[in-house]
PDB file of C-alpha atoms and ligand atoms in Angstrom:
ATOM      1  CA  MET A  14     -11.337 -56.035  50.146  1.00 41.00           C
ATOM      2  CA  SER A  15     -10.079 -53.024  51.986  1.00 42.00           C
ATOM      3  CA  SER A  16      -6.638 -53.274  53.475  1.00 44.00           C
ATOM      4  CA  VAL A  17      -5.305 -50.108  54.966  1.00 42.00           C
ATOM      5  CA  TYR A  18      -1.596 -49.785  55.503  1.00 47.00           C
ATOM      6  CA  ALA A  19      -1.610 -46.068  56.189  1.00 52.00           C
ATOM      7  CA  PRO A  20      -2.421 -45.154  59.753  1.00 54.00           C
ATOM      8  CA  GLY A  21      -1.964 -41.441  58.942  1.00 61.00           C
ATOM      9  CA  MET A  22      -4.739 -41.464  56.383  1.00 71.00           C
ATOM     10  CA  SER A  23      -8.303 -42.174  57.211  1.00 85.00           C
ATOM     11  CA  ALA A  24     -10.871 -39.963  55.464  1.00 92.00           C
ATOM     12  CA  ILE A  25      -9.586 -40.642  51.970  1.00 94.00           C
ATOM     13  CA  THR A  26      -9.465 -44.405  52.432  1.00 90.00           C
ATOM     14  CA  LYS A  27     -13.158 -44.484  53.366  1.00 92.00           C
ATOM     15  CA  LEU A  28     -14.419 -43.027  50.087  1.00 95.00           C
ATOM     16  CA  ASP A  29     -15.930 -45.234  47.391  1.00 96.00           C
ATOM     17  CA  LEU A  30     -14.893 -44.880  43.742  1.00 97.00           C
ATOM     18  CA  ALA A  31     -17.386 -42.100  42.951  1.00 97.00           C
ATOM     19  CA  GLY A  32     -16.383 -40.274  46.133  1.00 97.00           C
ATOM     20  CA  LEU A  33     -12.717 -40.552  45.193  1.00 98.00           C
ATOM     21  CA  TYR A  34     -13.347 -39.135  41.707  1.00 98.00           C
ATOM     22  CA  ALA A  35     -15.306 -36.279  43.285  1.00 98.00           C
ATOM     23  CA  HIS A  36     -12.017 -35.299  44.958  1.00 98.00           C
ATOM     24  CA  ALA A  37      -9.727 -35.822  41.943  1.00 98.00           C
ATOM     25  CA  THR A  38      -7.555 -32.763  41.400  1.00 98.00           C
ATOM     26  CA  ALA A  39      -5.186 -33.954  38.659  1.00 98.00           C
ATOM     27  CA  VAL A  40      -4.900 -36.727  36.095  1.00 98.00           C
ATOM     28  CA  PHE A  41      -1.497 -38.318  35.536  1.00 98.00           C
ATOM     29  CA  ARG A  42      -2.779 -40.674  32.882  1.00 96.00           C
ATOM     30  CA  GLN A  43      -6.086 -40.542  31.079  1.00 96.00           C
ATOM     31  CA  GLY A  44      -7.905 -43.898  31.145  1.00 94.00           C
ATOM     32  CA  GLY A  45      -9.212 -45.600  27.998  1.00 92.00           C
ATOM     33  CA  GLY A  46      -8.266 -48.441  25.648  1.00 92.00           C
ATOM     34  CA  THR A  47      -5.870 -50.644  27.590  1.00 90.00           C
ATOM     35  CA  ARG A  48      -4.828 -47.837  29.907  1.00 94.00           C
ATOM     36  CA  PRO A  49      -5.859 -47.215  33.482  1.00 96.00           C
ATOM     37  CA  GLN A  50      -6.879 -43.783  34.654  1.00 98.00           C
ATOM     38  CA  VAL A  51      -4.298 -42.567  37.184  1.00 98.00           C
ATOM     39  CA  SER A  52      -5.523 -39.624  39.256  1.00 98.00           C
ATOM     40  CA  LEU A  53      -4.446 -37.508  42.196  1.00 98.00           C
ATOM     41  CA  ILE A  54      -7.075 -37.450  44.927  1.00 98.00           C
ATOM     42  CA  GLU A  55      -7.030 -34.705  47.556  1.00 97.00           C
ATOM     43  CA  LEU A  56      -9.189 -34.486  50.632  1.00 96.00           C
ATOM     44  CA  GLY A  57      -8.201 -31.855  53.170  1.00 93.00           C
ATOM     45  CA  SER A  58      -4.527 -32.456  53.840  1.00 93.00           C
ATOM     46  CA  GLU A  59      -4.655 -36.069  52.634  1.00 95.00           C
ATOM     47  CA  ARG A  60      -3.417 -36.989  49.181  1.00 97.00           C
ATOM     48  CA  ALA A  61      -3.431 -40.301  47.351  1.00 98.00           C
ATOM     49  CA  VAL A  62      -3.176 -41.745  43.861  1.00 98.00           C
ATOM     50  CA  LEU A  63      -6.012 -43.779  42.352  1.00 98.00           C
ATOM     51  CA  LYS A  64      -5.203 -46.281  39.601  1.00 98.00           C
ATOM     52  CA  ASP A  65      -8.408 -47.485  37.996  1.00 98.00           C
ATOM     53  CA  TYR A  66      -9.250 -49.652  34.982  1.00 96.00           C
ATOM     54  CA  SER A  67     -12.993 -49.006  35.025  1.00 95.00           C
ATOM     55  CA  ARG A  68     -12.639 -46.486  32.202  1.00 92.00           C
ATOM     56  CA  SER A  69     -10.779 -48.836  29.869  1.00 92.00           C
ATOM     57  CA  ASP A  70     -12.276 -50.797  26.955  1.00 91.00           C
ATOM     58  CA  PRO A  71     -14.774 -53.502  28.023  1.00 91.00           C
ATOM     59  CA  TRP A  72     -12.406 -56.480  27.661  1.00 87.00           C
ATOM     60  CA  PHE A  73      -9.817 -54.701  29.628  1.00 87.00           C
ATOM     61  CA  ARG A  74     -12.263 -53.461  32.209  1.00 91.00           C
ATOM     62  CA  PHE A  75     -13.804 -56.868  32.901  1.00 92.00           C
ATOM     63  CA  VAL A  76     -11.038 -59.400  32.311  1.00 92.00           C
ATOM     64  CA  ILE A  77      -7.534 -57.982  32.134  1.00 92.00           C
ATOM     65  CA  GLY A  78      -8.058 -55.017  34.467  1.00 95.00           C
ATOM     66  CA  PRO A  79      -8.952 -57.156  37.508  1.00 96.00           C
ATOM     67  CA  LEU A  80      -6.108 -59.569  36.722  1.00 95.00           C
ATOM     68  CA  ILE A  81      -3.414 -56.916  36.507  1.00 94.00           C
ATOM     69  CA  THR A  82      -4.851 -54.974  39.424  1.00 97.00           C
ATOM     70  CA  TYR A  83      -4.543 -58.177  41.451  1.00 97.00           C
ATOM     71  CA  ARG A  84      -0.938 -58.600  40.301  1.00 96.00           C
ATOM     72  CA  GLU A  85      -0.013 -54.994  41.035  1.00 97.00           C
ATOM     73  CA  VAL A  86      -1.653 -54.999  44.486  1.00 98.00           C
ATOM     74  CA  ARG A  87       0.062 -58.300  45.288  1.00 97.00           C
ATOM     75  CA  ALA A  88       3.450 -56.809  44.393  1.00 97.00           C
ATOM     76  CA  LEU A  89       2.819 -53.668  46.487  1.00 98.00           C
ATOM     77  CA  ARG A  90       1.856 -55.877  49.426  1.00 97.00           C
ATOM     78  CA  ALA A  91       4.965 -58.020  49.056  1.00 97.00           C
ATOM     79  CA  LEU A  92       7.151 -54.889  48.997  1.00 98.00           C
ATOM     80  CA  ARG A  93       5.159 -52.788  51.406  1.00 94.00           C
ATOM     81  CA  ASP A  94       7.736 -51.728  53.989  1.00 94.00           C
ATOM     82  CA  ILE A  95      10.612 -51.066  51.603  1.00 98.00           C
ATOM     83  CA  PRO A  96      11.489 -47.343  51.476  1.00 96.00           C
ATOM     84  CA  GLY A  97      10.881 -46.198  47.912  1.00 98.00           C
ATOM     85  CA  ILE A  98       7.738 -48.271  47.333  1.00 98.00           C
ATOM     86  CA  PRO A  99       4.459 -46.300  47.564  1.00 98.00           C
ATOM     87  CA  ARG A 100       2.277 -47.675  50.329  1.00 97.00           C
ATOM     88  CA  LEU A 101      -0.839 -49.479  49.248  1.00 97.00           C
ATOM     89  CA  LEU A 102      -3.706 -47.658  50.962  1.00 96.00           C
ATOM     90  CA  ARG A 103      -6.633 -49.721  49.812  1.00 95.00           C
ATOM     91  CA  GLN A 104      -7.941 -51.894  47.011  1.00 97.00           C
ATOM     92  CA  VAL A 105     -11.139 -50.019  46.147  1.00 97.00           C
ATOM     93  CA  ASN A 106     -12.669 -52.750  43.981  1.00 97.00           C
ATOM     94  CA  ARG A 107     -11.484 -55.458  41.582  1.00 96.00           C
ATOM     95  CA  ARG A 108     -10.119 -52.968  39.108  1.00 96.00           C
ATOM     96  CA  ALA A 109      -9.028 -49.982  41.188  1.00 98.00           C
ATOM     97  CA  PHE A 110      -6.645 -49.301  44.038  1.00 98.00           C
ATOM     98  CA  LEU A 111      -5.442 -46.368  46.054  1.00 98.00           C
ATOM     99  CA  MET A 112      -1.810 -45.770  46.960  1.00 98.00           C
ATOM    100  CA  GLU A 113       0.414 -43.207  48.596  1.00 97.00           C
ATOM    101  CA  TYR A 114       1.088 -40.113  46.507  1.00 98.00           C
ATOM    102  CA  ILE A 115       4.772 -39.504  45.808  1.00 98.00           C
ATOM    103  CA  GLU A 116       5.520 -35.900  45.057  1.00 98.00           C
ATOM    104  CA  GLY A 117       8.437 -35.573  42.690  1.00 98.00           C
ATOM    105  CA  VAL A 118       9.639 -35.737  39.115  1.00 98.00           C
ATOM    106  CA  THR A 119      10.010 -38.694  36.762  1.00 98.00           C
ATOM    107  CA  PRO A 120      12.950 -39.267  34.373  1.00 97.00           C
ATOM    108  CA  ARG A 121      10.395 -38.849  31.586  1.00 97.00           C
ATOM    109  CA  GLU A 122      10.489 -35.124  32.320  1.00 96.00           C
ATOM    110  CA  GLN A 123      14.171 -35.033  31.514  1.00 95.00           C
ATOM    111  CA  ASP A 124      14.934 -31.387  32.206  1.00 96.00           C
ATOM    112  CA  GLN A 125      13.189 -31.341  35.566  1.00 97.00           C
ATOM    113  CA  ALA A 126      14.693 -34.684  36.606  1.00 97.00           C
ATOM    114  CA  ARG A 127      18.272 -33.929  35.618  1.00 97.00           C
ATOM    115  CA  PRO A 128      19.131 -31.799  38.714  1.00 97.00           C
ATOM    116  CA  PHE A 129      18.139 -34.772  40.917  1.00 96.00           C
ATOM    117  CA  ALA A 130      20.074 -37.330  38.902  1.00 96.00           C
ATOM    118  CA  SER A 131      23.138 -37.542  41.136  1.00 96.00           C
ATOM    119  CA  PRO A 132      25.337 -40.630  41.500  1.00 96.00           C
ATOM    120  CA  GLU A 133      23.957 -40.966  45.078  1.00 97.00           C
ATOM    121  CA  MET A 134      20.378 -41.015  43.823  1.00 98.00           C
ATOM    122  CA  PHE A 135      21.252 -43.771  41.347  1.00 98.00           C
ATOM    123  CA  GLU A 136      22.984 -45.731  44.123  1.00 98.00           C
ATOM    124  CA  ARG A 137      19.775 -45.497  46.142  1.00 98.00           C
ATOM    125  CA  LEU A 138      17.776 -46.613  43.114  1.00 98.00           C
ATOM    126  CA  TYR A 139      20.044 -49.650  42.656  1.00 98.00           C
ATOM    127  CA  GLU A 140      19.611 -50.470  46.359  1.00 98.00           C
ATOM    128  CA  LEU A 141      15.851 -50.154  46.026  1.00 98.00           C
ATOM    129  CA  VAL A 142      15.750 -52.442  42.995  1.00 98.00           C
ATOM    130  CA  GLN A 143      17.957 -54.982  44.773  1.00 98.00           C
ATOM    131  CA  ALA A 144      15.705 -54.866  47.845  1.00 98.00           C
ATOM    132  CA  MET A 145      12.735 -55.637  45.578  1.00 98.00           C
ATOM    133  CA  HIS A 146      14.578 -58.540  44.036  1.00 98.00           C
ATOM    134  CA  ALA A 147      15.502 -59.865  47.489  1.00 98.00           C
ATOM    135  CA  ARG A 148      11.759 -59.938  48.239  1.00 97.00           C
ATOM    136  CA  GLY A 149      11.187 -61.967  45.103  1.00 97.00           C
ATOM    137  CA  VAL A 150       9.743 -59.313  42.787  1.00 98.00           C
ATOM    138  CA  ALA A 151      11.280 -58.167  39.492  1.00 97.00           C
ATOM    139  CA  HIS A 152       9.720 -55.005  38.074  1.00 97.00           C
ATOM    140  CA  CYS A 153      10.279 -55.614  34.327  1.00 95.00           C
ATOM    141  CA  ASP A 154       9.318 -52.110  33.167  1.00 96.00           C
ATOM    142  CA  LEU A 155      11.926 -49.811  34.683  1.00 97.00           C
ATOM    143  CA  ARG A 156      13.073 -48.655  31.263  1.00 94.00           C
ATOM    144  CA  SER A 157       9.962 -46.573  31.061  1.00 95.00           C
ATOM    145  CA  GLY A 158      10.869 -43.127  32.384  1.00 96.00           C
ATOM    146  CA  GLY A 159       7.438 -42.665  33.991  1.00 97.00           C
ATOM    147  CA  ASN A 160       7.902 -45.539  36.437  1.00 98.00           C
ATOM    148  CA  THR A 161      10.551 -43.938  38.647  1.00 98.00           C
ATOM    149  CA  ILE A 162       9.751 -40.877  40.738  1.00 98.00           C
ATOM    150  CA  ILE A 163      12.448 -38.817  42.482  1.00 98.00           C
ATOM    151  CA  ASP A 164      11.326 -36.668  45.398  1.00 97.00           C
ATOM    152  CA  LYS A 165      12.809 -33.347  46.539  1.00 94.00           C
ATOM    153  CA  GLN A 166      15.212 -35.099  48.905  1.00 95.00           C
ATOM    154  CA  GLY A 167      16.581 -37.166  46.029  1.00 95.00           C
ATOM    155  CA  GLN A 168      14.890 -40.360  47.259  1.00 97.00           C
ATOM    156  CA  PRO A 169      13.867 -42.518  44.294  1.00 98.00           C
ATOM    157  CA  TYR A 170      10.546 -44.393  44.259  1.00 98.00           C
ATOM    158  CA  VAL A 171       9.367 -47.085  41.895  1.00 98.00           C
ATOM    159  CA  VAL A 172       5.752 -47.299  40.675  1.00 98.00           C
ATOM    160  CA  ASP A 173       3.730 -49.301  38.140  1.00 98.00           C
ATOM    161  CA  PHE A 174       4.133 -52.985  38.987  1.00 97.00           C
ATOM    162  CA  VAL A 175       1.846 -54.153  36.188  1.00 95.00           C
ATOM    163  CA  SER A 176       4.573 -56.178  34.455  1.00 94.00           C
ATOM    164  CA  ASN A 177       6.143 -57.646  37.611  1.00 96.00           C
ATOM    165  CA  PHE A 178       7.514 -61.188  37.675  1.00 96.00           C
ATOM    166  CA  VAL A 179       7.711 -63.075  40.980  1.00 96.00           C
ATOM    167  CA  ARG A 180      10.489 -65.508  41.876  1.00 95.00           C
ATOM    168  CA  GLY A 181       8.442 -68.686  42.217  1.00 89.00           C
ATOM    169  CA  SER A 182       9.252 -71.769  44.217  1.00 91.00           C
ATOM    170  CA  ALA A 183      12.705 -73.223  44.720  1.00 88.00           C
ATOM    171  CA  TRP A 184      12.105 -76.373  42.640  1.00 92.00           C
ATOM    172  CA  ASN A 185      10.873 -74.488  39.608  1.00 93.00           C
ATOM    173  CA  LEU A 186      14.288 -74.019  38.074  1.00 95.00           C
ATOM    174  CA  ALA A 187      13.150 -72.667  34.718  1.00 94.00           C
ATOM    175  CA  TRP A 188      11.003 -70.057  36.424  1.00 94.00           C
ATOM    176  CA  ARG A 189      13.824 -69.021  38.738  1.00 95.00           C
ATOM    177  CA  TRP A 190      16.200 -68.803  35.824  1.00 95.00           C
ATOM    178  CA  ALA A 191      13.740 -66.474  34.080  1.00 94.00           C
ATOM    179  CA  PHE A 192      13.379 -64.456  37.304  1.00 96.00           C
ATOM    180  CA  ASP A 193      17.152 -63.952  37.447  1.00 96.00           C
ATOM    181  CA  ARG A 194      17.156 -62.696  33.852  1.00 93.00           C
ATOM    182  CA  PHE A 195      14.377 -60.202  34.644  1.00 95.00           C
ATOM    183  CA  CYS A 196      16.370 -59.005  37.663  1.00 96.00           C
ATOM    184  CA  GLU A 197      19.378 -58.429  35.425  1.00 94.00           C
ATOM    185  CA  ALA A 198      17.187 -56.541  32.979  1.00 93.00           C
ATOM    186  CA  ASP A 199      15.940 -54.314  35.859  1.00 96.00           C
ATOM    187  CA  ILE A 200      19.532 -53.459  36.813  1.00 97.00           C
ATOM    188  CA  VAL A 201      20.436 -52.579  33.243  1.00 95.00           C
ATOM    189  CA  ALA A 202      17.251 -50.510  33.001  1.00 96.00           C
ATOM    190  CA  VAL A 203      18.565 -48.298  35.817  1.00 98.00           C
ATOM    191  CA  ALA A 204      21.798 -47.763  33.860  1.00 98.00           C
ATOM    192  CA  ARG A 205      19.635 -46.910  30.873  1.00 96.00           C
ATOM    193  CA  LEU A 206      17.774 -44.231  32.847  1.00 97.00           C
ATOM    194  CA  LYS A 207      21.147 -42.845  33.924  1.00 98.00           C
ATOM    195  CA  LYS A 208      22.334 -42.827  30.338  1.00 97.00           C
ATOM    196  CA  ARG A 209      19.234 -40.953  29.323  1.00 96.00           C
ATOM    197  CA  LEU A 210      19.591 -38.267  32.023  1.00 97.00           C
ATOM    198  CA  VAL A 211      23.309 -37.955  32.785  1.00 97.00           C
ATOM    199  CA  PRO A 212      25.373 -40.088  30.358  1.00 97.00           C
ATOM    200  CA  ASP A 213      28.638 -38.595  31.645  1.00 97.00           C
ATOM    201  CA  MET A 214      28.016 -40.173  35.044  1.00 97.00           C
ATOM    202  CA  LEU A 215      27.938 -43.751  33.737  1.00 98.00           C
ATOM    203  CA  THR A 216      30.578 -45.897  35.406  1.00 97.00           C
ATOM    204  CA  PRO A 217      32.705 -48.290  33.304  1.00 97.00           C
ATOM    205  CA  ALA A 218      30.726 -51.212  34.770  1.00 96.00           C
ATOM    206  CA  GLU A 219      27.432 -49.627  33.691  1.00 97.00           C
ATOM    207  CA  ARG A 220      28.742 -48.950  30.199  1.00 96.00           C
ATOM    208  CA  GLN A 221      29.782 -52.575  29.979  1.00 95.00           C
ATOM    209  CA  ASN A 222      26.351 -53.765  31.159  1.00 92.00           C
ATOM    210  CA  LEU A 223      24.603 -51.609  28.588  1.00 93.00           C
ATOM    211  CA  GLN A 224      26.842 -52.827  25.825  1.00 91.00           C
ATOM    212  CA  ARG A 225      26.420 -56.450  26.858  1.00 88.00           C
ATOM    213  CA  GLU A 226      22.668 -56.025  26.954  1.00 83.00           C
ATOM    214  CA  GLN A 227      22.587 -54.539  23.507  1.00 81.00           C
ATOM    215  CA  GLN A 228      24.428 -57.559  22.146  1.00 80.00           C
ATOM    216  CA  SER A 229      22.313 -60.108  23.973  1.00 77.00           C
ATOM    217  CA  ARG A 230      19.303 -61.637  22.297  1.00 69.00           C
ATOM    218  CA  LEU A 231      18.265 -63.107  25.630  1.00 65.00           C
ATOM    219  CA  ALA A 232      18.017 -59.739  27.320  1.00 64.00           C
ATOM    220  CA  TYR A 233      16.094 -58.526  24.319  1.00 68.00           C
ATOM    221  CA  TRP A 234      13.517 -61.264  24.780  1.00 71.00           C
ATOM    222  CA  ALA A 235      13.379 -60.752  28.551  1.00 66.00           C
ATOM    223  CA  ARG A 236      12.612 -57.127  27.855  1.00 65.00           C
ATOM    224  CA  ARG A 237       9.970 -57.945  25.295  1.00 68.00           C
ATOM    225  CA  THR A 238       8.306 -60.446  27.626  1.00 70.00           C
ATOM    226  CA  GLY A 239       8.297 -57.865  30.390  1.00 66.00           C
ATOM    227  CA  GLN A 240       6.445 -55.447  28.158  1.00 65.00           C
ATOM    228  CA  SER A 241       4.201 -58.035  26.672  1.00 66.00           C
ATOM    229  CA  ILE A 242       1.218 -58.512  28.991  1.00 58.00           C
ATOM    230  CA  ARG A 243      -0.285 -55.249  28.014  1.00 56.00           C
ATOM    231  CA  ASN A 244       0.846 -55.393  24.419  1.00 64.00           C
ATOM    232  CA  ILE A 245      -0.561 -58.849  23.785  1.00 62.00           C
ATOM    233  CA  SER A 246      -3.857 -57.964  25.345  1.00 56.00           C
ATOM    234  CA  ARG A 247      -3.949 -54.701  23.482  1.00 59.00           C
ATOM    235  CA  PHE A 248      -3.439 -56.535  20.222  1.00 60.00           C
ATOM    236  CA  PHE A 249      -6.000 -59.258  20.788  1.00 59.00           C
ATOM    237  CA  LEU A 250      -8.592 -57.781  23.034  1.00 55.00           C
ATOM    238  CA  THR A 251      -9.186 -54.177  22.272  1.00 54.00           C
ATOM    239  CA  ARG A 252     -10.450 -52.049  19.519  1.00 49.00           C
ATOM    240  CA  ARG A 253      -7.943 -49.768  17.747  1.00 44.00           C
TER     241      ARG A 253
HETATM  242  N1  ADP B 311       2.081 -43.279  43.662  1.00 88.95           N
HETATM  243  C1  ADP B 311       2.255 -42.305  42.756  1.00 88.95           C
HETATM  244  N2  ADP B 311       2.600 -41.051  43.140  1.00 88.95           N
HETATM  245  C2  ADP B 311       2.756 -40.061  42.237  1.00 88.95           C
HETATM  246  N3  ADP B 311       2.609 -40.224  40.915  1.00 88.95           N
HETATM  247  C3  ADP B 311       2.272 -41.447  40.461  1.00 88.95           C
HETATM  248  C4  ADP B 311       2.088 -42.555  41.345  1.00 88.95           C
HETATM  249  N4  ADP B 311       1.759 -43.653  40.618  1.00 88.95           N
HETATM  250  C5  ADP B 311       1.755 -43.247  39.325  1.00 88.95           C
HETATM  251  N5  ADP B 311       2.060 -41.926  39.216  1.00 88.95           N
HETATM  252  C6  ADP B 311       2.135 -41.126  37.973  1.00 88.95           C
HETATM  253  O1  ADP B 311       1.182 -41.620  37.055  1.00 88.95           O
HETATM  254  C7  ADP B 311       1.819 -42.078  35.862  1.00 88.95           C
HETATM  255  C8  ADP B 311       1.090 -43.307  35.326  1.00 88.95           C
HETATM  256  O2  ADP B 311       1.058 -44.319  36.337  1.00 88.95           O
HETATM  257  P1  ADP B 311       1.527 -45.804  36.021  1.00 88.95           P
HETATM  258  O3  ADP B 311       1.258 -46.627  37.229  1.00 88.95           O
HETATM  259  O4  ADP B 311       2.927 -45.779  35.508  1.00 88.95           O
HETATM  260  O5  ADP B 311       0.493 -46.203  34.888  1.00 88.95           O
HETATM  261  P2  ADP B 311       0.689 -46.888  33.460  1.00 88.95           P
HETATM  262  O6  ADP B 311       0.536 -48.350  33.746  1.00 88.95           O
HETATM  263  O7  ADP B 311      -0.415 -46.362  32.652  1.00 88.95           O
HETATM  264  O8  ADP B 311       2.054 -46.519  32.941  1.00 88.95           O
HETATM  265  C9  ADP B 311       3.260 -42.349  36.280  1.00 88.95           C
HETATM  266  O9  ADP B 311       4.127 -42.222  35.173  1.00 88.95           O
HETATM  267  C10 ADP B 311       3.504 -41.254  37.314  1.00 88.95           C
HETATM  268  O10 ADP B 311       3.809 -40.033  36.666  1.00 88.95           O
HETATM  269 MG1   MG B 312       3.913 -46.580  33.855  1.00 88.95          MG
END
């Protein structure tokens, strides 16, 4: 199962799950319920992020966790050489994978992110999202402020491909139509992040997109569907 796309990193990619946790130095997200544990792993000068569903509720751990890990790893593989996508280092087991660590701030931490929220950074983020779409992957959860990371150089990265939607084959017109709607929702989600951080920088076109989205039931449902995998499973499959 191991597939290493990081020639610069060797020691860290050889550790098993217990070995990785023995070198965890920070937790970005505590695992449990329907949530994965997302941890920073440090070994010497090597750093990586471990996303792992083995600490979630049983249904999630055994059924949903492997399924969404598979989907997320598949998306990272499809997008692997696009600048702004963390490199997949290794799938550790069916419910855990290791990826490149991106040092930076997320729009969730508004005050820290604001100094990096320049028009150029947003242009780069639009380019990144369009490059993903050109590869046939819509993200579907870019509205969440924790899923974009901006590094010190102002390069945006996108993480968390759990809700991704792939283009599908040319003859499947309904699927491709849905894919196009998800792509549109991704683009509006970037404008939404901009509105959250630096509303004065919104261009007239972005304002129009946001307004149109607010009035559109379709976009609303595209958004809800994008968020739904985890929500549905949370509702049906887990305690609490
Ligand atoms: N490759 C990464 N580099 C640095 N931080 C990351 C990386 N992947 C995730 N994170 C951090 O961990 C948080 C949770 O990860 P995420 O994949 O979004 O999990 P969840 O599905 O629980 O939202 C992110 O909001 C981000 O702060
Ligand atoms: Mg997230």
